[in-house]
Tab-separated table of C-alpha atoms and ligand atoms in Angstrom:
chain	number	residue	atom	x	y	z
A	9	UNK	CA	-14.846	53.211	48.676
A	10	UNK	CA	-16.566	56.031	46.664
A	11	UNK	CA	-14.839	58.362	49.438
A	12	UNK	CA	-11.616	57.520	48.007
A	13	UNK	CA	-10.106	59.133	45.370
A	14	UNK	CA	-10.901	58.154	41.606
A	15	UNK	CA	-7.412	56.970	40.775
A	16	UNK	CA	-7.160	54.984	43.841
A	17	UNK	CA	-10.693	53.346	43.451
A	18	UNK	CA	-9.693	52.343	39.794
A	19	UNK	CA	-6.330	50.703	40.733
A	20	UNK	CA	-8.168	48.748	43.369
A	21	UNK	CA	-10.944	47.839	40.889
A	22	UNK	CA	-8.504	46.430	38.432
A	23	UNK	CA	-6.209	44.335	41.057
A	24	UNK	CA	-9.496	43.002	42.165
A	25	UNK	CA	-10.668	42.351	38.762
A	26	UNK	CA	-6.990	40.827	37.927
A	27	UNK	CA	-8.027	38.081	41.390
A	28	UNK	CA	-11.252	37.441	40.004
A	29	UNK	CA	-10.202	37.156	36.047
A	30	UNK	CA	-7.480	34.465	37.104
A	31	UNK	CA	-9.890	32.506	39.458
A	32	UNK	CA	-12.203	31.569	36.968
A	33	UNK	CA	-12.383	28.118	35.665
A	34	UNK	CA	-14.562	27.709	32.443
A	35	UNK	CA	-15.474	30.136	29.391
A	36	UNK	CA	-19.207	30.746	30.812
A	37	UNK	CA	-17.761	31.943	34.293
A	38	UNK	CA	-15.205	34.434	32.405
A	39	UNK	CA	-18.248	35.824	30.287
A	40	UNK	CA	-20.270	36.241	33.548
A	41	UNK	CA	-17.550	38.067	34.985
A	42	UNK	CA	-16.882	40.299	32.075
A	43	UNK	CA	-20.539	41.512	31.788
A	44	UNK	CA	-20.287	42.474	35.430
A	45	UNK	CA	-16.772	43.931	35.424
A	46	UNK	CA	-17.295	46.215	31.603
A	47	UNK	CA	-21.103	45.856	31.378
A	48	UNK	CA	-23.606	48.622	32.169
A	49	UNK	CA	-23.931	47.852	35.569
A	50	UNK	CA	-20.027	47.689	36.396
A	51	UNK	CA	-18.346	50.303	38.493
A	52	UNK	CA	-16.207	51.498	35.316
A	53	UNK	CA	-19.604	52.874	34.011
A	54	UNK	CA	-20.530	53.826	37.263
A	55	UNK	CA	-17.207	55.893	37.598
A	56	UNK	CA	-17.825	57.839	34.361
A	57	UNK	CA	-21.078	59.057	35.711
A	58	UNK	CA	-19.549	61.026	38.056
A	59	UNK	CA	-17.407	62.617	35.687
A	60	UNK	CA	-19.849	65.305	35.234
A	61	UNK	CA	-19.294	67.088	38.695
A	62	UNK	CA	-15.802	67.609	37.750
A	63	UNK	CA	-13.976	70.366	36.726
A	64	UNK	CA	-12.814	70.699	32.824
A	65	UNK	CA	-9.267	69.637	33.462
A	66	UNK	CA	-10.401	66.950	36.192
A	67	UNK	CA	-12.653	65.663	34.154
A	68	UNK	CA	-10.484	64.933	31.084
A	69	UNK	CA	-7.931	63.404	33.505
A	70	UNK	CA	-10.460	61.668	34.800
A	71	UNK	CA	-11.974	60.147	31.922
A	72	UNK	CA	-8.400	59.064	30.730
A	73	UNK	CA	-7.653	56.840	34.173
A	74	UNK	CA	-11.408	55.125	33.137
A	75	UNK	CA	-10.374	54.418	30.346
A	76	UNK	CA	-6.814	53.528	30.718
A	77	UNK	CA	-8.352	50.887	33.744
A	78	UNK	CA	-10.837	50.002	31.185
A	79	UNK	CA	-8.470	48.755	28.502
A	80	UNK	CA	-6.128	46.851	31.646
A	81	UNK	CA	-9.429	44.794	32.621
A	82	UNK	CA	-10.325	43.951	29.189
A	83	UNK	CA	-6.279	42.754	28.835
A	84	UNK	CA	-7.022	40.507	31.825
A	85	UNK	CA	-10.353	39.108	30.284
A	86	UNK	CA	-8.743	38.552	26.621
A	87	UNK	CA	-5.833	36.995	27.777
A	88	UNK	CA	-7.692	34.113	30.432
A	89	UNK	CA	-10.209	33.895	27.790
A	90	UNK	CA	-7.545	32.138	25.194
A	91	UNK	CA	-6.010	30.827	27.813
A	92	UNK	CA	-8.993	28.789	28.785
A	93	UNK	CA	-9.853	28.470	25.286
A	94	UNK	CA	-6.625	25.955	24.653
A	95	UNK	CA	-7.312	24.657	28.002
A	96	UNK	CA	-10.785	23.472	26.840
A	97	UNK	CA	-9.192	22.500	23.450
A	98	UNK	CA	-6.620	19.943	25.239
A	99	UNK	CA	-9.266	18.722	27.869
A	100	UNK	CA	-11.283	17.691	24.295
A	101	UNK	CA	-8.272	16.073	22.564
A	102	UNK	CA	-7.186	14.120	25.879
A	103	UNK	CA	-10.924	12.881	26.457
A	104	UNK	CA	-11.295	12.019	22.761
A	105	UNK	CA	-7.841	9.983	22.512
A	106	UNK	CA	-7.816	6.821	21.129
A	107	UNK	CA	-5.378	4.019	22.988
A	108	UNK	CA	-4.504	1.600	19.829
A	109	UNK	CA	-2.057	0.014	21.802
A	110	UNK	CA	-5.097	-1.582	24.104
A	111	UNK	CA	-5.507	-3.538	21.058
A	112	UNK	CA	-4.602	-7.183	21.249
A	113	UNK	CA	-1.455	-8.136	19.920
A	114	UNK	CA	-2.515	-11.374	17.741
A	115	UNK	CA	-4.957	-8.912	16.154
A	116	UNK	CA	-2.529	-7.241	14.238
A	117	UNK	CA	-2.424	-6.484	10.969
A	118	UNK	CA	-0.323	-8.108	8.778
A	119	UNK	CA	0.455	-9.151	4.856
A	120	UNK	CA	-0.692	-11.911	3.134
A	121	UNK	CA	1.030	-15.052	2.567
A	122	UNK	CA	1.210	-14.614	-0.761
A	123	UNK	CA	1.950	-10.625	-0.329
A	124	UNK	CA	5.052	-11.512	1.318
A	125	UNK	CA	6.032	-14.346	-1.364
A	126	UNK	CA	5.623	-11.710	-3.962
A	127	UNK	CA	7.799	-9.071	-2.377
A	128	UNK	CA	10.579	-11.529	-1.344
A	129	UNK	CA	10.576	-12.924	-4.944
A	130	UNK	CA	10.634	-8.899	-6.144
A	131	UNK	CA	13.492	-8.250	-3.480
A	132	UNK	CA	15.424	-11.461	-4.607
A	133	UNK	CA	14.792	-10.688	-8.488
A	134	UNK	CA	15.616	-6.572	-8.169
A	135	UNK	CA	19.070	-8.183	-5.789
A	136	UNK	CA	19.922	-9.592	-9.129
A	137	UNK	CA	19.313	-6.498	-11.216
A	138	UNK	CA	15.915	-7.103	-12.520
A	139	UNK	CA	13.201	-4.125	-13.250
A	140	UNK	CA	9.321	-4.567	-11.199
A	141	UNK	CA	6.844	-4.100	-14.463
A	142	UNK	CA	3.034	-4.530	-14.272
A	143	UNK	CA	0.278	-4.543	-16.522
A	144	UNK	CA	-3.379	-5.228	-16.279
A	145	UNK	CA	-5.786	-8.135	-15.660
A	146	UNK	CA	-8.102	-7.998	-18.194
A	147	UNK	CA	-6.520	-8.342	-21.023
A	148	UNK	CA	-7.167	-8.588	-25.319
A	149	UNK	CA	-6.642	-11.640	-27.082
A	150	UNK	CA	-3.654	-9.890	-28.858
A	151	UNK	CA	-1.372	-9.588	-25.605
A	152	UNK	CA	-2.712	-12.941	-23.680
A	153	UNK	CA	-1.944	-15.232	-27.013
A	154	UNK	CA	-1.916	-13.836	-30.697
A	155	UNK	CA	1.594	-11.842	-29.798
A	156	UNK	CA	2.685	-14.587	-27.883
A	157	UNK	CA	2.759	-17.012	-31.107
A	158	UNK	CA	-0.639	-17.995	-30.287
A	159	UNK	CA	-2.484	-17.183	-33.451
A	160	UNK	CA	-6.643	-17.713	-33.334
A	161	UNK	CA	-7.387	-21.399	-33.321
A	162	UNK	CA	-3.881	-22.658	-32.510
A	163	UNK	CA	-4.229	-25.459	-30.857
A	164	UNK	CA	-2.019	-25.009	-27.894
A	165	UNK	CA	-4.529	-22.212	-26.891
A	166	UNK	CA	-5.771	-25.058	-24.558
A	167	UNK	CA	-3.378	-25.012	-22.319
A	168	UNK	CA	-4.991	-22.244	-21.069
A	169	UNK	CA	-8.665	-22.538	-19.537
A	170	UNK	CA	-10.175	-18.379	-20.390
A	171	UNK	CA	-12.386	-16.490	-18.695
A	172	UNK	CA	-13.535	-14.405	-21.388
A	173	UNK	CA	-15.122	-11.002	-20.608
A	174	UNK	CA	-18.611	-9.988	-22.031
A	175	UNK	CA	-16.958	-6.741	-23.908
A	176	UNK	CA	-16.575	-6.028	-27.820
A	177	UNK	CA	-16.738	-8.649	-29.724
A	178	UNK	CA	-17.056	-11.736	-28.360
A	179	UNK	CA	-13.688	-13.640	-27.414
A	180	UNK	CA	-11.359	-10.454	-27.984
A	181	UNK	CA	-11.034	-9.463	-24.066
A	182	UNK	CA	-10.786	-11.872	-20.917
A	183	UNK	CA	-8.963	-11.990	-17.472
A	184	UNK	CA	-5.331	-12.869	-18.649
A	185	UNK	CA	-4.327	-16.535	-18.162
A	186	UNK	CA	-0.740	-15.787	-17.429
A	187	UNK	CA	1.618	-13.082	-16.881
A	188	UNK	CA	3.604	-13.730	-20.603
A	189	UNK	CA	0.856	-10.468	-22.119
A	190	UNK	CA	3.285	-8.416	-19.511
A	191	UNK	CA	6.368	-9.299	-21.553
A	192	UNK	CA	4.875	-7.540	-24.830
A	193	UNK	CA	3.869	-4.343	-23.381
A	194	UNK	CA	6.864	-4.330	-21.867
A	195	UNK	CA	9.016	-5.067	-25.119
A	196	UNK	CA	6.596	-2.742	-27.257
A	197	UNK	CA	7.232	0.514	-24.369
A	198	UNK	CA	10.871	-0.449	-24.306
A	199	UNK	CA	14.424	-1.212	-26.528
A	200	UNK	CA	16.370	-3.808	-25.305
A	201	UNK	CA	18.240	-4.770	-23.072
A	202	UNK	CA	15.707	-5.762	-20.912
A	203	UNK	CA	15.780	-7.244	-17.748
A	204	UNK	CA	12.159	-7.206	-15.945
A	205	UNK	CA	9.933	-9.112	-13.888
A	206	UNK	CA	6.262	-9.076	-13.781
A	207	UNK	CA	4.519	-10.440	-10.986
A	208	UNK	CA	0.538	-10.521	-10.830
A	209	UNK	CA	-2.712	-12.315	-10.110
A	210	UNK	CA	-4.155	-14.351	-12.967
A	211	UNK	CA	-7.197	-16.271	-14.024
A	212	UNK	CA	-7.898	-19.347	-15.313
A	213	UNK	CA	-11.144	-21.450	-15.806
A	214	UNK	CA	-10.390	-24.343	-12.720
A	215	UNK	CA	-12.914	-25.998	-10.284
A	216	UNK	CA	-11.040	-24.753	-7.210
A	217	UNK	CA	-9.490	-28.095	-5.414
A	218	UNK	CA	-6.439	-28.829	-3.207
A	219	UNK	CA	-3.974	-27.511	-5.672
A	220	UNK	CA	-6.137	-25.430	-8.470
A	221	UNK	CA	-7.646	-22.103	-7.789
A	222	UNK	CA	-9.031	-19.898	-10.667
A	223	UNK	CA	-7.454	-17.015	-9.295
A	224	UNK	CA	-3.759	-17.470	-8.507
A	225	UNK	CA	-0.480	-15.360	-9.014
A	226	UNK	CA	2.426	-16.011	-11.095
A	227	UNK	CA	6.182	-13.946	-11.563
A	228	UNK	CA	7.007	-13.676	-14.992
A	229	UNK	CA	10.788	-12.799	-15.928
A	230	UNK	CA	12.108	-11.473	-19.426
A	231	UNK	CA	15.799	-10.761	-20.607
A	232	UNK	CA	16.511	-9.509	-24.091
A	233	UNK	CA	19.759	-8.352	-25.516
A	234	UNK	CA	22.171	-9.296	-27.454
A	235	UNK	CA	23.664	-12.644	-27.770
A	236	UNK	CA	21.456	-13.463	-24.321
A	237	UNK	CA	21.737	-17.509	-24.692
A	238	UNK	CA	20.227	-20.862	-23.149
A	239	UNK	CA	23.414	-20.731	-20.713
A	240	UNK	CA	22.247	-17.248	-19.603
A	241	UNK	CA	18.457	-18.808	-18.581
A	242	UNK	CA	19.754	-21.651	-16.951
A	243	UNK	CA	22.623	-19.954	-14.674
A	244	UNK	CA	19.840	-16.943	-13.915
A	245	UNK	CA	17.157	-19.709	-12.573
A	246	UNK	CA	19.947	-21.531	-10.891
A	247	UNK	CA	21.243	-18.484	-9.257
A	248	UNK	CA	17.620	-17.392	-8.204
A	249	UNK	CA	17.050	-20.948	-6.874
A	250	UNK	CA	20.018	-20.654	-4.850
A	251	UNK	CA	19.302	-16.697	-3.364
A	252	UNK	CA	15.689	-17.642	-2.923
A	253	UNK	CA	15.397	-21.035	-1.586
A	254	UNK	CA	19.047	-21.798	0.259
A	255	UNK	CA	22.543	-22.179	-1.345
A	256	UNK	CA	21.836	-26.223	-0.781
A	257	UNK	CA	18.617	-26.054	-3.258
A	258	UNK	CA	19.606	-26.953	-6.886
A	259	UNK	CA	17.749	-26.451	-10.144
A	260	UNK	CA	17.441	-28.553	-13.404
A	261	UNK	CA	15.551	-27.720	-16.718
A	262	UNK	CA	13.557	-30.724	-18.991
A	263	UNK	CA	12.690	-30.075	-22.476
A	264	UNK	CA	8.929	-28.861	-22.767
A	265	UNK	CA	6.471	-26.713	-25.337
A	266	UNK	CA	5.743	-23.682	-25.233
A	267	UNK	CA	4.154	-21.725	-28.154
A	268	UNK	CA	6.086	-18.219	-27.166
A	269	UNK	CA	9.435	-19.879	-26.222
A	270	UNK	CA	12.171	-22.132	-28.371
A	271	UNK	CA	13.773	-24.250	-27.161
A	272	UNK	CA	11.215	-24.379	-24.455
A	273	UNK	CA	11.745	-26.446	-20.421
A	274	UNK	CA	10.053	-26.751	-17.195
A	275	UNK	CA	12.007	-25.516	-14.203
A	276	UNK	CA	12.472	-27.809	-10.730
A	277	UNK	CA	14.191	-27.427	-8.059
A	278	UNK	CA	15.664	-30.243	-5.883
A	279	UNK	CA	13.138	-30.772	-3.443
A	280	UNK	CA	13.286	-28.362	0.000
A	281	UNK	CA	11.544	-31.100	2.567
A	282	UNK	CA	13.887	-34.070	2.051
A	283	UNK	CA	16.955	-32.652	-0.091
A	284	UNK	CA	16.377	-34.348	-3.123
A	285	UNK	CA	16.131	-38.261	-1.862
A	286	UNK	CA	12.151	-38.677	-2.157
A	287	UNK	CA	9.564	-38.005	0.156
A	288	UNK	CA	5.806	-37.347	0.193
A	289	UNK	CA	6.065	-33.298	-0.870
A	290	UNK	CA	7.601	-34.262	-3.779
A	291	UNK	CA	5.686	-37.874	-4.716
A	292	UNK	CA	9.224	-39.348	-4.147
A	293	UNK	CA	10.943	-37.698	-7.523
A	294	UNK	CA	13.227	-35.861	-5.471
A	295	UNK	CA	12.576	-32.666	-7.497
A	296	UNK	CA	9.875	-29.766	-7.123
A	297	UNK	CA	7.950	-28.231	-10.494
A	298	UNK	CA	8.118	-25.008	-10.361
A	299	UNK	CA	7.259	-23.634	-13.934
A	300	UNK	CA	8.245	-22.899	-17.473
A	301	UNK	CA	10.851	-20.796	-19.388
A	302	UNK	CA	12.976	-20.288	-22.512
A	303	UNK	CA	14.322	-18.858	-25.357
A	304	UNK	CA	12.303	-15.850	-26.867
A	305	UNK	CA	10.563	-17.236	-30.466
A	306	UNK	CA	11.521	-15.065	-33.243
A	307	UNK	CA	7.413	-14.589	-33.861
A	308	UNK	CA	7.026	-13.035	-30.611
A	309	UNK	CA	10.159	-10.392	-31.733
A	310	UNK	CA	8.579	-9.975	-35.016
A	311	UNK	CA	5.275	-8.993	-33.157
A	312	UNK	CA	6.520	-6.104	-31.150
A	313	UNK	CA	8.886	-5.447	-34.074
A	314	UNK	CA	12.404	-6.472	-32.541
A	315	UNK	CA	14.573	-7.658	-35.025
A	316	UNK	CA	14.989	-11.379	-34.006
A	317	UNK	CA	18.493	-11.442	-36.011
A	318	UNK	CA	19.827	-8.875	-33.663
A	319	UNK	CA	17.806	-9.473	-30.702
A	320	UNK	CA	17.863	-12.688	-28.148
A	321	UNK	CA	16.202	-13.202	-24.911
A	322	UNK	CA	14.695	-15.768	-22.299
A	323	UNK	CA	11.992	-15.764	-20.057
A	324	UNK	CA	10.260	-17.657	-17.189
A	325	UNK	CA	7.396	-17.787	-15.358
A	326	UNK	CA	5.743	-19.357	-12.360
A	327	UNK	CA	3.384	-19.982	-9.765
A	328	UNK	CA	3.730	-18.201	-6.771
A	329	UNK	CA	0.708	-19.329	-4.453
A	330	UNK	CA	1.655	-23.341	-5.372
A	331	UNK	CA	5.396	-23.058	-4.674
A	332	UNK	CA	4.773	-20.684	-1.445
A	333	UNK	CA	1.917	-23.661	0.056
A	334	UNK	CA	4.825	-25.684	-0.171
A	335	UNK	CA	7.188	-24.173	1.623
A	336	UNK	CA	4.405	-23.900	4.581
A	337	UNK	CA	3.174	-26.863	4.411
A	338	UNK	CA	0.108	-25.822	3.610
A	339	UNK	CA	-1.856	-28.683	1.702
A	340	UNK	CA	-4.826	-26.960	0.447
A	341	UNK	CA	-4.557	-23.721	-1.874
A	342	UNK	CA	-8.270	-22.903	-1.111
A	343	UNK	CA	-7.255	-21.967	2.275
A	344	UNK	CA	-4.766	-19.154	1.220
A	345	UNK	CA	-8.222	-17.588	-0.270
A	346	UNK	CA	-10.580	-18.107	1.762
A	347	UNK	CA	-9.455	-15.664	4.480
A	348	UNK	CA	-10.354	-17.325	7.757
A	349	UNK	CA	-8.634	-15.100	10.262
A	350	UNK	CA	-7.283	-18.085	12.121
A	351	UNK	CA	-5.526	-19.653	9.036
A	352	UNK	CA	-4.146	-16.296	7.544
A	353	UNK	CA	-2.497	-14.820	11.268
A	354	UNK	CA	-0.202	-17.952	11.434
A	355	UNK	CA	2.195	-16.171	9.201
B	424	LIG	N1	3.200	-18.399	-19.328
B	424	LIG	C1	3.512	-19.781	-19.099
B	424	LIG	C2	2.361	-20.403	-18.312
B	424	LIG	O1	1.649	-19.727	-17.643
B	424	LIG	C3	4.799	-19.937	-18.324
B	424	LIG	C4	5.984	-19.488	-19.131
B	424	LIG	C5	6.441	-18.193	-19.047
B	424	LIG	C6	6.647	-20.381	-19.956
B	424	LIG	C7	7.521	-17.778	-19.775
B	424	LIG	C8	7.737	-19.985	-20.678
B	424	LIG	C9	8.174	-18.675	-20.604
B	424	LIG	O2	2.133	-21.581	-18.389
């Protein structure tokens, strides 16, 4: 080979070099290669050694072609090296792959029970033009009953059984009972009109049984504006029970107390297992409790400083875990908290 001349012997070297460069398979070979194709030992070095028995003029000419065949076999090496570089970068991401969809299919994921109530009652509620508000759990004693016509020591205060919580002084802050505390921070952050809901997870102090839990979740609802009357409540509630339950399901109201509302009434619905003739679900009344509602007292106004001669409203709240064990048939409330896999996946 050394017989031929110089510019022949470096085309050959780098269409040789071009075979090898292409037929290696891995990052280590390719390194291997390019120590023996540009390293000391290589024949490009070689070559340049016998630059010096050339003339001037050769030798310049000479030392260009080394270099120009230099530069093409480094080309070849840099270009398989990234080449192999995002081969070995695929190779990594295919073996490292995860297959999710060799997951069973009853192991899903999936919302809670009570998750989806809540979001069907929201979609029904914002349907009807109502606003999603929230506020927090652990509440003072001014939101959860003094602004709410409860004063300290009224008497009605034990209706509702309070976790108090072990901060400031004691019996000022505690888990909130109900989700009424929503309807003042909504009314102070806010002029009227309002039309809200407030859905959340309340406490009260219950021995958990087949239909108590001291955790559970109620939807509160609030309308103020003017002239807003008792015919408004009753044809909203109707027209929920209606969207939400079936256009068959009626709803009634019967006088009640409240401390925050006046006049005050429960709400019922005609029962949705037998229609409204009797039956076991609904201890043969023919009629479903749901919860409580009415007409905005004038002390609650005067507390977030409405004026109660311009200003009227309603509101309503109730239980979302009771009325949604109902509909499934589900005769124990512990069981939508306890969270055994095999009871929550049925829905
Ligand atoms: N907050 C009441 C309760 O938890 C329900 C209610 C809400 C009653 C709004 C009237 C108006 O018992």
């Amino acid at each position: 080979m050394s017989d031929l001349p110089l510019t022949q012997r470096l085309d050959a070297l780098v269409a040789s070099a071009a075979d090898l460069v292409a037929g290696t398979g891995d990052l280590d070979a390719l390194h291997a290669l390019d120590v023996e194709l540009t390293g000391r030992r290589s024949l490009l070095v070689e070559a340049k050694r016998e630059l010096g028995s050339l003339e001037e003029d050769d030798r310049r000419a000479a030392g260009q072609a080394i270099n120009e065949a230099r530069q093409r076999v480094e080309d070849l090496i840099a270009a398989r090296r990234s080449e192999l570089a995002a081969q070995q970068r695929q190779a990594r991401i295919e073996a490292e792959r995860l297959d999710l969809t060799e997951r069973e299919p009853a192991r899903t994921g999936r919302l809670h029970l009570v998750t989806q109530a809540r979001d069907h009652l929201e979609d029904v509620f914002v349907g009807m033009g109502f606003t999603v508000a929230e506020g927090p759990e652990v509440e003072t004693d001014f939101y959860n009953f003094e602004a709410l016509n409860l004063p300290p020591s009224h008497p009605a205060r034990g209706m509702w059984d309070t976790f108090y919580v072990d901060v400031g002084d004691p019996g000022t802050v505690l888990l909130r009972t109900h989700t009424s505390p929503v309807q003042i921070r909504v009314m102070e952050a806010t002029e009227p009109p309002i039309c809200s809901i407030m859905p959340g997870r309340v406490y009260r102090r219950d021995t958990a049984d087949a239909t108590h839990t001291p955790v559970f979740h109620q939807i509160e609802g609030l309308v103020v504006d003017e002239g807003i009357s008792f015919a408004d409540l009753a044809g909203t509630l109707d027209a929920f029970t209606r969207a939400y339950f079936g256009r068959q399901v009626r709803s009634r109201l019967r006088p009640s107390y409240f401390p925050f509302t006046e006049p005050s009434a429960e709400y019922d619905i005609s029962c949705v297992f037998c229609g409204g003739v009797g039956c076991r679900s609904c201890g043969g009344t023919g009629w479903l409790e749901l919860g409580g509602c009415g007409m905005v007292h004038p002390n609650v106004f005067a507390a977030v400083g409405y004026d109660p001669e311009r200003w009227t409203g309603f509101a309503f709240g109730f239980g979302i875990d009771r009325m949604t064990a109902q509909r499934h048939g589900v005769d124990d409330l512990r069981d939508l908290f306890t969270n055994d896999i095999r009871f929550l996946e049925q829905f």
